[in-house]
């Protein structure tokens, strides 16, 4: 295990891949791995990219990988697919396009399955980021599919959150419904050669101007148009990202975000550990028996939770 | 409080609304309320409806409300909007259309905000279902917006999960990516007068036939076409729902689903209680200090979680 950690730190793609697999599997050796990696973390700029299916997330990620590589930086990509907890597997699909960079030794690309609640984004993804960070990645791009919860989670996760939209898919009200207005640091309207791109940009700017963040001194999220498949708009996106980085580094938000992210991670690990112990409570006061009693109306979930907690041996 | 519970049981819409507000607020009186409601729960058929923005969820919900009302049943509707944890508020938007049934005393309609992880769907929605169940609703329709996590959560929540798609929005591969193939008990292709409806139905049937659920004896999710705005296909959807109910009642899945749902609810309440106690750990071993140490690379999240747990006084 120490050899594996050393190889990862030296930049071995195979070692990095092995470590991320340990993270995905929740392997018992993770404790030792994370302890060994800890002193070497905290360097990478974590950028989240999110948006609905079809907005061009993979193409946009590929475009940004190219732009960061042009700066000579080492780049990690985590593509978190919202797979069901039933199948557990991540679909590859358009991952294939990322192969532009598949042979570049300074780029690590990894698809990860996102599991249910407590083993989900909130836990495995931050750990995979740690691995890439310790392996010397200057930038880690975290791409999540879907709308809703995953955006909100990535907002707690990334230093900079990029929200992608496409004309005709996400007008202002849809964006507001999906809860993405509050979480985007940079908005990108991709496929800007399509009808309605300017209207989408206008809608977004209008809705941002109505929000809390219109106040002076606060970061006002820029809205940038791109055609990622043709690299159109890449300079504007990079400029917006750089400005956001400078802003959060100067005002202390970077540090605050990272501390909140670490706190979430610690909490998730602690709660998962407690949850495992719930499973060890058996017999009359076990979760299965309590659940049956709740279904029968013989008790209520709060009383059942109290009973469960009294059985817990910490 | 006992008077409020009695009024809700007697079917007072105002009392039901007050109780659901207590659920949303996480009011301390919830314990007593849930204890009082427990003996009166377990009757309602919980049907989840989910799909991406724009597939016509509200219109479909309205259609189903009408169909259940035509059977003389009392119906509750919970529309769970994926609002961000930042704003906390649910947008009304197309809720307005549901006003077809707003004056019907046998229909309760309620929009709920979905909050972050532990206070989210997994906790408040089941409790709101309990309130409607105890208030005599025969059917509770739970409508969730968004793709991804929320579908997966509702699958653990509902007796019957309906997945809505629309032509051109959710072809087979997108459905698979969103993880919805595994969780739908009934698939509805709405807006079936649009181009591509038959192709979407074909894609879905094909992908279902490839899945695990093609095995004999297992429920094979039907795919039904509707034009909800014109009530087209309502009989077919109702037939599919009834068949699913008969199937899960006969084979014991209904009981198993409800026990799993209760177990999730108990766990969530227990974990939320423990999480509150994390916040009470202060000073050197408090979460804030530990998070700062993790950001500095002075410790790792596992060791920090261990420290936090040792401080926990259960």
Coordinates of C-alpha atoms in Angstrom, one line a residue:
Chain A
X1 CA 0.0 0.0 0.0
X2 CA 2.8 2.6 0.8
X3 CA 4.3 1.6 -2.6
X4 CA 1.0 2.3 -4.3
X5 CA 0.7 5.7 -2.7
X6 CA 4.3 6.5 -3.6
X7 CA 3.7 5.5 -7.3
X8 CA 0.5 7.6 -7.4
X9 CA 2.4 10.6 -6.0
X10 CA 5.1 10.0 -8.7
X11 CA 2.3 10.3 -11.3
X12 CA 1.7 6.7 -12.2
X13 CA -1.7 6.5 -14.0
X14 CA -2.0 2.9 -13.0
X15 CA -1.5 3.6 -9.3
X16 CA -3.9 6.6 -9.5
X17 CA -6.5 4.3 -11.1
X18 CA -6.0 1.6 -8.4
X19 CA -6.4 4.2 -5.6
X20 CA -9.6 5.5 -7.1
X21 CA -10.9 2.0 -7.4
X22 CA -10.3 1.6 -3.7
X23 CA -12.3 4.7 -3.1
X24 CA -15.2 3.4 -5.2
X25 CA -15.1 0.1 -3.4
X26 CA -14.9 1.6 0.1
X27 CA -11.9 -0.6 0.7
X28 CA -10.8 -0.9 4.3
X29 CA -7.3 0.2 3.3
X30 CA -8.7 3.7 2.4
X31 CA -8.0 4.9 6.0
X32 CA -4.3 4.2 5.6
X33 CA -4.3 5.6 2.0
X34 CA -6.0 8.8 3.0
X35 CA -3.7 9.3 6.0
X36 CA -0.7 8.9 3.7
X37 CA -2.1 11.3 1.0
X38 CA -3.2 14.0 3.4
X39 CA 0.1 16.0 3.6
X40 CA 0.2 16.2 -0.2
X41 CA -3.3 17.5 -0.8
X42 CA -4.7 21.1 -1.0
X43 CA -3.0 22.2 -4.3
X44 CA -5.6 21.3 -6.9
X45 CA -8.1 23.8 -8.2
X46 CA -11.4 21.8 -8.2
X47 CA -13.8 22.9 -10.9
X48 CA -17.3 21.4 -11.1
X49 CA -19.2 21.1 -14.4
X50 CA -22.9 20.3 -14.3
X51 CA -26.0 20.5 -16.4
X52 CA -28.8 18.4 -17.9
X53 CA -28.2 15.5 -20.3
X54 CA -27.6 16.8 -23.8
X55 CA -26.1 20.2 -23.0
X56 CA -22.6 19.0 -24.0
X57 CA -20.9 18.4 -20.8
X58 CA -18.3 16.0 -22.1
X59 CA -17.4 18.2 -25.0
X60 CA -17.1 21.2 -22.7
X61 CA -14.9 19.2 -20.3
X62 CA -12.7 18.1 -23.2
X63 CA -12.4 21.7 -24.3
X64 CA -11.3 22.8 -20.9
X65 CA -8.9 20.0 -20.5
X66 CA -7.3 21.2 -23.7
X67 CA -7.1 24.8 -22.4
X68 CA -5.5 23.8 -19.1
X69 CA -3.1 21.5 -20.9
X70 CA -2.1 24.4 -23.1
X71 CA -1.0 26.1 -19.9
X72 CA 1.2 23.1 -19.1
X73 CA -0.9 22.0 -16.2
X74 CA -1.7 18.5 -15.1
X75 CA -5.4 17.8 -15.3
X76 CA -7.6 15.2 -13.6
X77 CA -11.2 14.5 -14.8
X78 CA -13.8 12.8 -12.7
X79 CA -17.0 12.0 -14.6
X80 CA -19.6 11.2 -12.0
X81 CA -22.5 9.3 -13.7
X82 CA -25.8 9.1 -11.8
X83 CA -26.2 5.4 -11.9
X84 CA -28.8 3.8 -9.9
X85 CA -27.8 2.1 -6.6
X86 CA -29.4 -1.0 -8.1
X87 CA -27.0 -1.5 -10.9
X88 CA -24.0 0.3 -9.4
X89 CA -22.4 0.7 -12.8
X90 CA -21.5 3.8 -14.7
X91 CA -22.4 3.9 -18.4
X92 CA -19.6 4.9 -20.7
X93 CA -21.6 6.5 -23.5
X94 CA -20.0 9.7 -24.7
X95 CA -17.1 9.2 -22.5
X96 CA -15.5 8.0 -25.7
X97 CA -15.1 11.5 -27.0
X98 CA -12.8 12.3 -24.1
X99 CA -10.3 10.0 -25.8
X100 CA -8.8 13.1 -27.4
X101 CA -6.8 13.2 -24.2
X102 CA -6.6 9.5 -23.5
X103 CA -3.0 9.2 -24.5
X104 CA -1.7 12.3 -22.8
X105 CA 0.2 11.3 -19.7
X106 CA -0.6 14.6 -18.0
X107 CA -4.3 13.9 -18.1
X108 CA -6.2 11.4 -15.8
X109 CA -9.7 10.6 -16.8
X110 CA -12.0 8.5 -14.7
X111 CA -15.7 7.7 -14.8
X112 CA -17.2 7.1 -11.4
X113 CA -20.5 5.7 -10.4
X114 CA -22.4 7.8 -8.0
X115 CA -24.0 5.6 -5.3
X116 CA -27.0 6.3 -3.0
X117 CA -27.1 9.0 -0.4
X118 CA -24.4 8.3 2.1
X119 CA -22.0 6.5 -0.1
X120 CA -22.7 9.0 -2.9
X121 CA -21.1 12.1 -4.3
X122 CA -20.7 13.5 -0.8
X123 CA -18.2 10.9 0.1
X124 CA -16.5 9.0 -2.8
X125 CA -16.0 12.0 -5.0
X126 CA -14.1 14.2 -2.5
X127 CA -11.8 11.2 -1.8
X128 CA -11.1 10.7 -5.5
X129 CA -10.3 14.4 -5.7
X130 CA -7.8 13.9 -2.9
X131 CA -6.1 11.1 -4.9
X132 CA -5.8 13.3 -8.0
X133 CA -4.7 16.2 -6.0
X134 CA -2.0 14.2 -4.2
X135 CA -1.0 12.8 -7.6
X136 CA 0.0 16.3 -8.7
X137 CA -3.0 17.4 -10.7
X138 CA -3.2 21.2 -10.8
X139 CA -6.8 21.2 -11.9
X140 CA -9.5 18.6 -11.2
X141 CA -12.6 18.8 -13.3
X142 CA -15.6 17.1 -11.8
X143 CA -18.4 16.5 -14.3
X144 CA -21.8 15.5 -13.0
X145 CA -24.8 14.5 -15.1
X146 CA -28.3 15.4 -14.2
X147 CA -30.1 18.3 -12.6
X148 CA -31.2 18.8 -9.0
X149 CA -29.4 17.2 -6.1
X150 CA -26.2 16.6 -7.9
X151 CA -25.7 20.3 -8.7
X152 CA -26.3 21.2 -5.2
X153 CA -23.9 18.7 -3.9
X154 CA -21.2 19.7 -6.4
X155 CA -21.6 23.3 -5.2
X156 CA -20.5 22.2 -1.8
X157 CA -17.6 20.3 -3.4
X158 CA -16.0 22.5 -6.0
X159 CA -13.9 25.6 -5.7
X160 CA -15.6 26.9 -8.8
X161 CA -18.9 25.6 -10.1
X162 CA -19.7 25.8 -13.8
X163 CA -23.3 25.4 -14.8
X164 CA -23.9 24.4 -18.5
X165 CA -27.1 25.1 -20.4
X166 CA -28.1 24.8 -24.0
X167 CA -30.6 26.9 -25.9
X168 CA -34.2 25.6 -25.7
X169 CA -33.4 23.2 -22.9
X170 CA -32.8 25.4 -20.0
X171 CA -34.5 28.8 -20.1
X172 CA -34.5 30.9 -17.0
X173 CA -37.5 29.4 -15.2
X174 CA -36.3 25.9 -15.8
X175 CA -32.9 26.9 -14.4
X176 CA -34.6 28.4 -11.4
X177 CA -36.7 25.3 -10.9
X178 CA -33.7 23.1 -11.0
X179 CA -32.1 25.3 -8.3
X180 CA -29.0 26.0 -10.3
X181 CA -29.1 29.8 -10.2
X182 CA -27.8 29.9 -6.7
X183 CA -25.0 27.5 -7.2
X184 CA -23.3 28.5 -10.5
X185 CA -20.2 30.6 -10.3
X186 CA -19.9 30.7 -14.0
X187 CA -22.8 30.0 -16.5
X188 CA -22.0 28.6 -19.9
X189 CA -24.6 28.6 -22.7
X190 CA -23.2 25.9 -25.0
X191 CA -24.4 25.1 -28.5
X192 CA -24.6 28.9 -29.0
X193 CA -25.1 28.5 -32.7
X194 CA -28.6 27.2 -32.0
X195 CA -31.7 29.2 -32.1
X196 CA -32.5 30.9 -28.8
X197 CA -29.0 31.1 -27.4
X198 CA -29.2 34.9 -26.9
X199 CA -32.6 34.6 -25.3
X200 CA -31.2 32.0 -22.9
X201 CA -28.2 34.3 -22.0
X202 CA -30.6 37.2 -21.5
X203 CA -32.9 35.1 -19.3
X204 CA -30.1 33.9 -17.2
X205 CA -28.6 37.4 -16.8
X206 CA -31.9 38.8 -15.9
X207 CA -32.6 36.1 -13.3
X208 CA -29.1 36.5 -11.8
X209 CA -29.7 40.2 -11.5
X210 CA -32.9 39.5 -9.5
X211 CA -31.1 37.2 -7.0
X212 CA -29.3 37.9 -3.8
X213 CA -26.0 37.9 -5.6
X214 CA -26.7 41.2 -7.3
X215 CA -25.4 43.0 -4.3
X216 CA -22.1 45.0 -4.5
X217 CA -18.9 43.2 -3.5
X218 CA -20.5 39.7 -4.2
X219 CA -19.4 37.6 -7.1
X220 CA -21.7 38.2 -10.0
X221 CA -21.7 35.0 -12.1
X222 CA -20.8 35.7 -15.7
X223 CA -22.8 34.1 -18.5
X224 CA -20.6 33.0 -21.4
X225 CA -21.6 31.5 -24.8
X226 CA -19.7 28.6 -26.3
X227 CA -19.7 26.1 -29.1
X228 CA -17.6 23.6 -27.3
X229 CA -17.4 21.2 -30.3
X230 CA -15.6 23.9 -32.2
X231 CA -13.6 25.4 -29.3
X232 CA -15.6 28.6 -29.7
X233 CA -15.7 30.7 -26.5
X234 CA -12.9 28.8 -24.7
X235 CA -10.9 31.9 -23.9
X236 CA -14.0 33.6 -22.4
X237 CA -14.7 30.6 -20.2
X238 CA -11.1 30.4 -19.1
X239 CA -11.1 34.1 -18.3
X240 CA -14.3 33.7 -16.3
X241 CA -12.8 30.8 -14.3
X242 CA -9.6 32.7 -13.6
X243 CA -11.5 35.7 -12.4
X244 CA -13.5 33.6 -10.1
X245 CA -10.4 31.9 -8.7
X246 CA -8.8 35.3 -8.1
X247 CA -12.0 36.5 -6.4
X248 CA -12.4 33.6 -4.0
X249 CA -8.7 33.5 -3.2
X250 CA -8.7 37.2 -2.3
X251 CA -11.9 37.3 -0.2
X252 CA -11.3 34.1 1.7
X253 CA -14.1 32.1 0.1
X254 CA -11.7 29.5 -1.2
X255 CA -10.6 28.6 2.2
X256 CA -14.2 28.7 3.5
X257 CA -15.4 26.5 0.7
X258 CA -12.6 24.0 1.4
X259 CA -13.3 23.9 5.1
X260 CA -17.0 23.3 4.5
X261 CA -16.2 20.6 2.0
X262 CA -13.8 18.9 4.5
X263 CA -16.5 19.2 7.2
X264 CA -19.1 17.6 5.0
X265 CA -16.6 14.8 4.2
X266 CA -15.8 14.2 7.9
X267 CA -19.5 14.2 8.7
X268 CA -20.3 11.8 5.9
X269 CA -17.6 9.4 7.0
X270 CA -18.7 9.6 10.6
X271 CA -22.4 9.1 9.7
X272 CA -21.6 6.1 7.4
X273 CA -19.6 4.6 10.3
X274 CA -22.6 5.0 12.6
X275 CA -25.0 3.7 9.9
X276 CA -22.9 0.5 9.7
X277 CA -23.3 0.1 13.4
X278 CA -27.1 0.4 13.0
X279 CA -26.9 -2.8 10.9
X280 CA -25.1 -4.6 13.7
X281 CA -28.0 -3.9 16.1
X282 CA -30.0 -7.2 15.9
X283 CA -32.9 -8.9 17.5
X284 CA -35.8 -7.2 19.0
X285 CA -34.4 -3.7 18.6
X286 CA -32.9 -4.2 15.2
X287 CA -33.8 -2.0 12.3
X288 CA -35.8 -4.7 10.5
X289 CA -38.0 -5.3 13.5
X290 CA -38.5 -1.6 14.1
X291 CA -39.4 -1.0 10.5
X292 CA -42.0 -3.8 10.6
X293 CA -43.5 -2.2 13.7
X294 CA -43.7 1.2 12.0
X295 CA -45.4 -0.4 9.0
X296 CA -47.9 -2.0 11.4
X297 CA -48.6 1.4 13.1
X298 CA -47.4 -0.1 16.4
X299 CA -44.8 2.6 16.7
X300 CA -43.7 5.8 14.9
X301 CA -40.3 6.5 13.2
X302 CA -39.1 8.9 15.9
X303 CA -39.7 6.4 18.7
X304 CA -38.1 3.7 16.6
X305 CA -35.1 5.9 15.9
X306 CA -34.7 6.5 19.7
X307 CA -34.8 2.8 20.3
X308 CA -32.2 2.2 17.6
X309 CA -29.9 4.9 19.1
X310 CA -30.1 3.5 22.6
X311 CA -28.7 0.2 21.2
X312 CA -25.8 1.9 19.6
X313 CA -22.5 1.2 21.2
X314 CA -20.0 4.0 20.4
Chain B
X1 CA -51.6 19.5 19.2
X2 CA -53.9 16.6 19.9
X3 CA -56.8 18.7 18.6
X4 CA -54.8 19.4 15.4
X5 CA -54.2 15.7 14.9
X6 CA -57.9 15.0 15.5
X7 CA -58.9 17.6 13.0
X8 CA -56.5 16.3 10.4
X9 CA -57.9 12.8 10.9
X10 CA -61.4 14.1 10.5
X11 CA -60.3 15.5 7.1
X12 CA -59.8 19.2 7.8
X13 CA -57.6 20.6 4.9
X14 CA -56.4 23.3 7.2
X15 CA -55.2 20.9 9.9
X16 CA -53.5 18.7 7.2
X17 CA -51.7 21.8 5.8
X18 CA -50.6 22.8 9.3
X19 CA -49.2 19.4 10.0
X20 CA -47.3 19.3 6.7
X21 CA -45.8 22.7 7.6
X22 CA -44.6 21.2 10.9
X23 CA -42.9 18.4 8.9
X24 CA -41.3 20.9 6.5
X25 CA -40.0 23.0 9.5
X26 CA -38.8 20.0 11.4
X27 CA -40.8 21.3 14.3
X28 CA -40.1 19.7 17.7
X29 CA -43.8 18.8 18.1
X30 CA -43.4 16.3 15.2
X31 CA -42.4 13.5 17.5
X32 CA -45.8 13.8 19.3
X33 CA -47.7 14.2 16.1
X34 CA -46.1 11.2 14.4
X35 CA -46.8 9.1 17.5
X36 CA -50.4 10.1 17.4
X37 CA -50.8 9.5 13.7
X38 CA -49.0 6.1 13.7
X39 CA -52.0 3.9 14.4
X40 CA -53.9 5.5 11.6
X41 CA -51.3 5.0 8.8
X42 CA -50.7 2.2 6.3
X43 CA -53.8 2.5 4.2
X44 CA -52.8 4.9 1.4
X45 CA -51.4 3.7 -1.9
X46 CA -48.3 5.7 -2.5
X47 CA -47.6 6.4 -6.2
X48 CA -44.5 8.3 -7.2
X49 CA -44.4 10.2 -10.5
X50 CA -41.1 11.4 -11.8
X51 CA -39.4 12.6 -15.0
X52 CA -37.3 15.5 -16.4
X53 CA -38.6 19.0 -16.6
X54 CA -41.0 19.4 -19.5
X55 CA -42.4 15.9 -19.8
X56 CA -45.7 17.0 -18.4
X57 CA -45.6 15.8 -14.8
X58 CA -48.2 18.2 -13.4
X59 CA -50.6 17.6 -16.3
X60 CA -50.2 13.8 -15.8
X61 CA -50.7 14.2 -12.0
X62 CA -53.8 16.2 -12.6
X63 CA -55.1 13.5 -15.0
X64 CA -54.5 10.8 -12.4
X65 CA -56.1 12.8 -9.7
X66 CA -59.2 13.0 -11.9
X67 CA -59.2 9.3 -12.5
X68 CA -58.9 8.4 -8.8
X69 CA -61.6 10.9 -7.9
X70 CA -63.9 9.3 -10.5
X71 CA -63.5 6.1 -8.4
X72 CA -64.7 8.1 -5.4
X73 CA -61.3 8.0 -3.7
X74 CA -59.7 10.7 -1.5
X75 CA -56.4 11.8 -3.1
X76 CA -53.3 13.6 -1.7
X77 CA -50.7 15.2 -4.0
X78 CA -47.2 16.1 -2.8
X79 CA -45.3 18.0 -5.4
X80 CA -41.6 17.9 -4.3
X81 CA -39.7 20.7 -6.0
X82 CA -35.9 20.4 -6.1
X83 CA -35.2 23.7 -4.6
X84 CA -31.7 24.5 -3.6
X85 CA -30.8 24.3 0.1
X86 CA -29.7 27.9 -0.2
X87 CA -33.1 29.4 -0.9
X88 CA -35.2 26.7 0.7
X89 CA -38.3 27.7 -1.2
X90 CA -40.4 25.8 -3.7
X91 CA -41.3 27.6 -6.9
X92 CA -45.0 27.4 -7.7
X93 CA -44.7 27.6 -11.5
X94 CA -47.0 25.2 -13.2
X95 CA -48.6 24.1 -9.9
X96 CA -51.2 26.5 -11.1
X97 CA -52.6 24.0 -13.5
X98 CA -53.5 21.7 -10.6
X99 CA -56.2 24.2 -9.6
X100 CA -58.6 22.0 -11.6
X101 CA -58.9 20.2 -8.3
X102 CA -58.2 23.0 -5.9
X103 CA -61.8 23.3 -4.8
X104 CA -62.4 19.6 -4.4
X105 CA -62.6 18.9 -0.6
X106 CA -61.5 15.3 -1.3
X107 CA -58.1 16.4 -2.8
X108 CA -55.2 17.7 -0.9
X109 CA -52.5 19.4 -2.9
X110 CA -49.2 20.4 -1.4
X111 CA -45.9 21.7 -2.8
X112 CA -42.9 20.9 -0.7
X113 CA -39.4 22.1 -1.0
X114 CA -36.8 19.3 -1.0
X115 CA -33.9 20.2 1.2
X116 CA -30.3 18.9 1.2
X117 CA -29.3 15.3 1.9
X118 CA -30.4 14.4 5.3
X119 CA -33.3 16.7 5.7
X120 CA -34.4 15.9 2.1
X121 CA -36.8 13.6 0.3
X122 CA -35.7 10.8 2.5
X123 CA -37.1 12.3 5.6
X124 CA -39.7 15.1 5.1
X125 CA -41.6 13.4 2.2
X126 CA -42.3 10.1 4.0
X127 CA -43.6 12.1 7.0
X128 CA -45.9 14.2 4.8
X129 CA -47.1 11.0 3.3
X130 CA -47.9 9.8 6.8
X131 CA -50.0 12.9 7.4
X132 CA -52.0 12.4 4.2
X133 CA -52.4 8.7 4.9
X134 CA -53.7 9.3 8.4
X135 CA -56.0 12.0 7.1
X136 CA -57.8 9.3 5.1
X137 CA -56.2 9.7 1.7
X138 CA -56.7 6.5 -0.3
X139 CA -54.0 7.5 -2.8
X140 CA -51.0 9.7 -2.3
X141 CA -49.3 10.9 -5.5
X142 CA -45.8 12.1 -5.0
X143 CA -44.5 14.2 -7.9
X144 CA -40.8 14.9 -8.1
X145 CA -39.0 17.1 -10.6
X146 CA -35.6 16.3 -12.0
X147 CA -33.6 13.3 -13.0
X148 CA -31.1 11.3 -11.1
X149 CA -31.0 11.1 -7.3
X150 CA -34.6 12.0 -6.8
X151 CA -35.9 9.1 -8.9
X152 CA -33.8 6.8 -7.0
X153 CA -35.0 8.1 -3.8
X154 CA -38.6 8.0 -4.8
X155 CA -38.2 4.4 -5.8
X156 CA -37.4 3.6 -2.2
X157 CA -40.4 5.7 -1.2
X158 CA -43.4 4.7 -3.4
X159 CA -45.4 1.6 -3.6
X160 CA -45.6 2.1 -7.3
X161 CA -43.1 4.3 -9.3
X162 CA -44.3 5.9 -12.5
X163 CA -41.5 7.3 -14.8
X164 CA -42.7 9.9 -17.3
X165 CA -40.9 10.6 -20.6
X166 CA -41.6 12.6 -23.6
X167 CA -40.6 12.0 -27.2
X168 CA -37.3 13.6 -28.2
X169 CA -36.4 14.2 -24.6
X170 CA -35.7 10.9 -23.2
X171 CA -34.7 8.2 -25.7
X172 CA -33.5 4.9 -24.4
X173 CA -29.8 5.8 -23.8
X174 CA -30.7 9.0 -21.9
X175 CA -33.2 7.0 -19.8
X176 CA -30.5 4.4 -19.0
X177 CA -28.0 7.2 -18.2
X178 CA -30.4 8.8 -15.8
X179 CA -30.8 5.4 -14.0
X180 CA -34.5 5.3 -14.5
X181 CA -34.9 2.0 -16.2
X182 CA -34.3 0.1 -13.0
X183 CA -36.7 2.1 -10.9
X184 CA -39.9 2.5 -13.0
X185 CA -42.8 0.2 -12.3
X186 CA -44.8 1.8 -15.1
X187 CA -43.4 3.9 -17.9
X188 CA -45.5 6.6 -19.5
X189 CA -44.5 8.3 -22.8
X190 CA -46.5 11.5 -22.6
X191 CA -47.1 14.0 -25.4
X192 CA -47.6 11.0 -27.6
X193 CA -48.9 13.1 -30.5
X194 CA -45.4 14.4 -31.0
X195 CA -42.9 13.0 -33.5
X196 CA -40.8 10.1 -32.2
X197 CA -43.3 8.8 -29.6
X198 CA -43.4 5.3 -31.1
X199 CA -39.6 5.3 -31.3
X200 CA -39.4 6.2 -27.6
X201 CA -41.8 3.5 -26.7
X202 CA -39.9 1.0 -28.8
X203 CA -36.5 2.0 -27.3
X204 CA -37.9 1.7 -23.8
X205 CA -39.4 -1.7 -24.4
X206 CA -36.2 -2.9 -25.9
X207 CA -34.1 -1.7 -23.1
X208 CA -36.4 -3.1 -20.5
X209 CA -36.3 -6.5 -22.3
X210 CA -32.5 -6.4 -22.0
X211 CA -32.6 -5.8 -18.3
X212 CA -32.7 -8.1 -15.3
X213 CA -36.4 -7.7 -15.1
X214 CA -37.0 -9.7 -18.3
X215 CA -36.9 -12.8 -16.2
X216 CA -40.1 -14.9 -15.7
X217 CA -42.2 -14.1 -12.6
X218 CA -40.8 -10.7 -12.2
X219 CA -42.8 -7.5 -12.9
X220 CA -42.3 -6.4 -16.4
X221 CA -42.9 -2.7 -16.5
X222 CA -45.5 -1.7 -19.1
X223 CA -44.9 1.3 -21.4
X224 CA -48.0 3.3 -22.0
X225 CA -48.6 6.3 -24.3
X226 CA -50.6 9.3 -23.1
X227 CA -51.5 12.8 -24.1
X228 CA -52.3 14.0 -20.6
X229 CA -53.5 17.4 -21.5
X230 CA -56.3 15.7 -23.4
X231 CA -56.9 12.8 -21.0
X232 CA -55.8 10.4 -23.8
X233 CA -54.4 7.1 -22.4
X234 CA -55.7 7.6 -18.8
X235 CA -57.5 4.2 -18.8
X236 CA -54.3 2.4 -19.9
X237 CA -52.2 4.1 -17.2
X238 CA -54.8 3.3 -14.5
X239 CA -54.9 -0.3 -15.7
X240 CA -51.1 -0.6 -15.5
X241 CA -51.2 0.9 -12.0
X242 CA -53.9 -1.5 -10.8
X243 CA -52.0 -4.4 -12.2
X244 CA -48.8 -3.4 -10.5
X245 CA -50.7 -3.0 -7.2
X246 CA -52.2 -6.5 -7.5
X247 CA -48.8 -7.9 -8.3
X248 CA -46.9 -6.4 -5.4
X249 CA -49.7 -7.2 -3.0
X250 CA -49.8 -10.8 -4.1
X251 CA -46.1 -11.4 -4.0
X252 CA -45.2 -9.6 -0.8
X253 CA -43.3 -6.8 -2.5
X254 CA -45.7 -4.2 -1.1
X255 CA -44.9 -5.2 2.5
X256 CA -41.2 -5.4 1.7
X257 CA -41.1 -2.0 0.1
X258 CA -43.0 -0.4 3.0
X259 CA -40.6 -2.0 5.5
X260 CA -37.6 -0.7 3.6
X261 CA -39.2 2.7 3.4
X262 CA -39.8 2.7 7.1
X263 CA -36.2 1.5 7.8
X264 CA -34.9 4.3 5.6
X265 CA -37.0 6.8 7.5
X266 CA -35.9 5.5 10.9
X267 CA -32.3 5.6 9.8
X268 CA -32.6 9.1 8.5
X269 CA -34.1 10.4 11.7
X270 CA -31.5 8.6 13.8
X271 CA -28.7 10.0 11.6
X272 CA -30.1 13.5 11.7
X273 CA -30.2 13.3 15.4
X274 CA -26.6 12.2 15.6
X275 CA -25.6 14.9 13.1
X276 CA -27.1 17.5 15.4
X277 CA -24.9 16.2 18.2
X278 CA -21.9 16.6 15.9
X279 CA -22.6 20.3 15.9
X280 CA -22.6 20.3 19.7
X281 CA -19.0 19.0 19.9
X282 CA -17.0 22.2 20.3
X283 CA -13.5 23.4 20.9
X284 CA -10.4 21.4 19.9
X285 CA -12.3 18.4 18.7
X286 CA -15.2 20.3 17.0
X287 CA -16.1 19.9 13.4
X288 CA -14.8 23.3 12.4
X289 CA -11.3 22.7 13.9
X290 CA -11.1 19.2 12.4
X291 CA -12.1 20.5 8.9
X292 CA -9.4 23.2 9.1
X293 CA -6.9 20.5 10.0
X294 CA -8.0 18.4 7.0
X295 CA -7.6 21.4 4.6
X296 CA -4.1 22.0 6.0
X297 CA -3.2 18.4 5.4
X298 CA -2.5 18.0 9.1
X299 CA -5.0 15.1 9.3
X300 CA -7.2 13.0 7.0
X301 CA -11.0 12.8 7.0
X302 CA -11.1 9.3 8.5
X303 CA -9.0 10.2 11.5
X304 CA -11.0 13.4 11.9
X305 CA -14.3 11.4 11.8
X306 CA -12.9 9.0 14.5
X307 CA -12.0 12.0 16.7
X308 CA -15.5 13.4 16.2
X309 CA -17.1 10.1 17.1
X310 CA -15.1 9.7 20.3
X311 CA -16.5 13.1 21.4
X312 CA -20.1 12.0 20.8
X313 CA -22.1 11.4 23.9
X314 CA -25.0 9.1 23.1

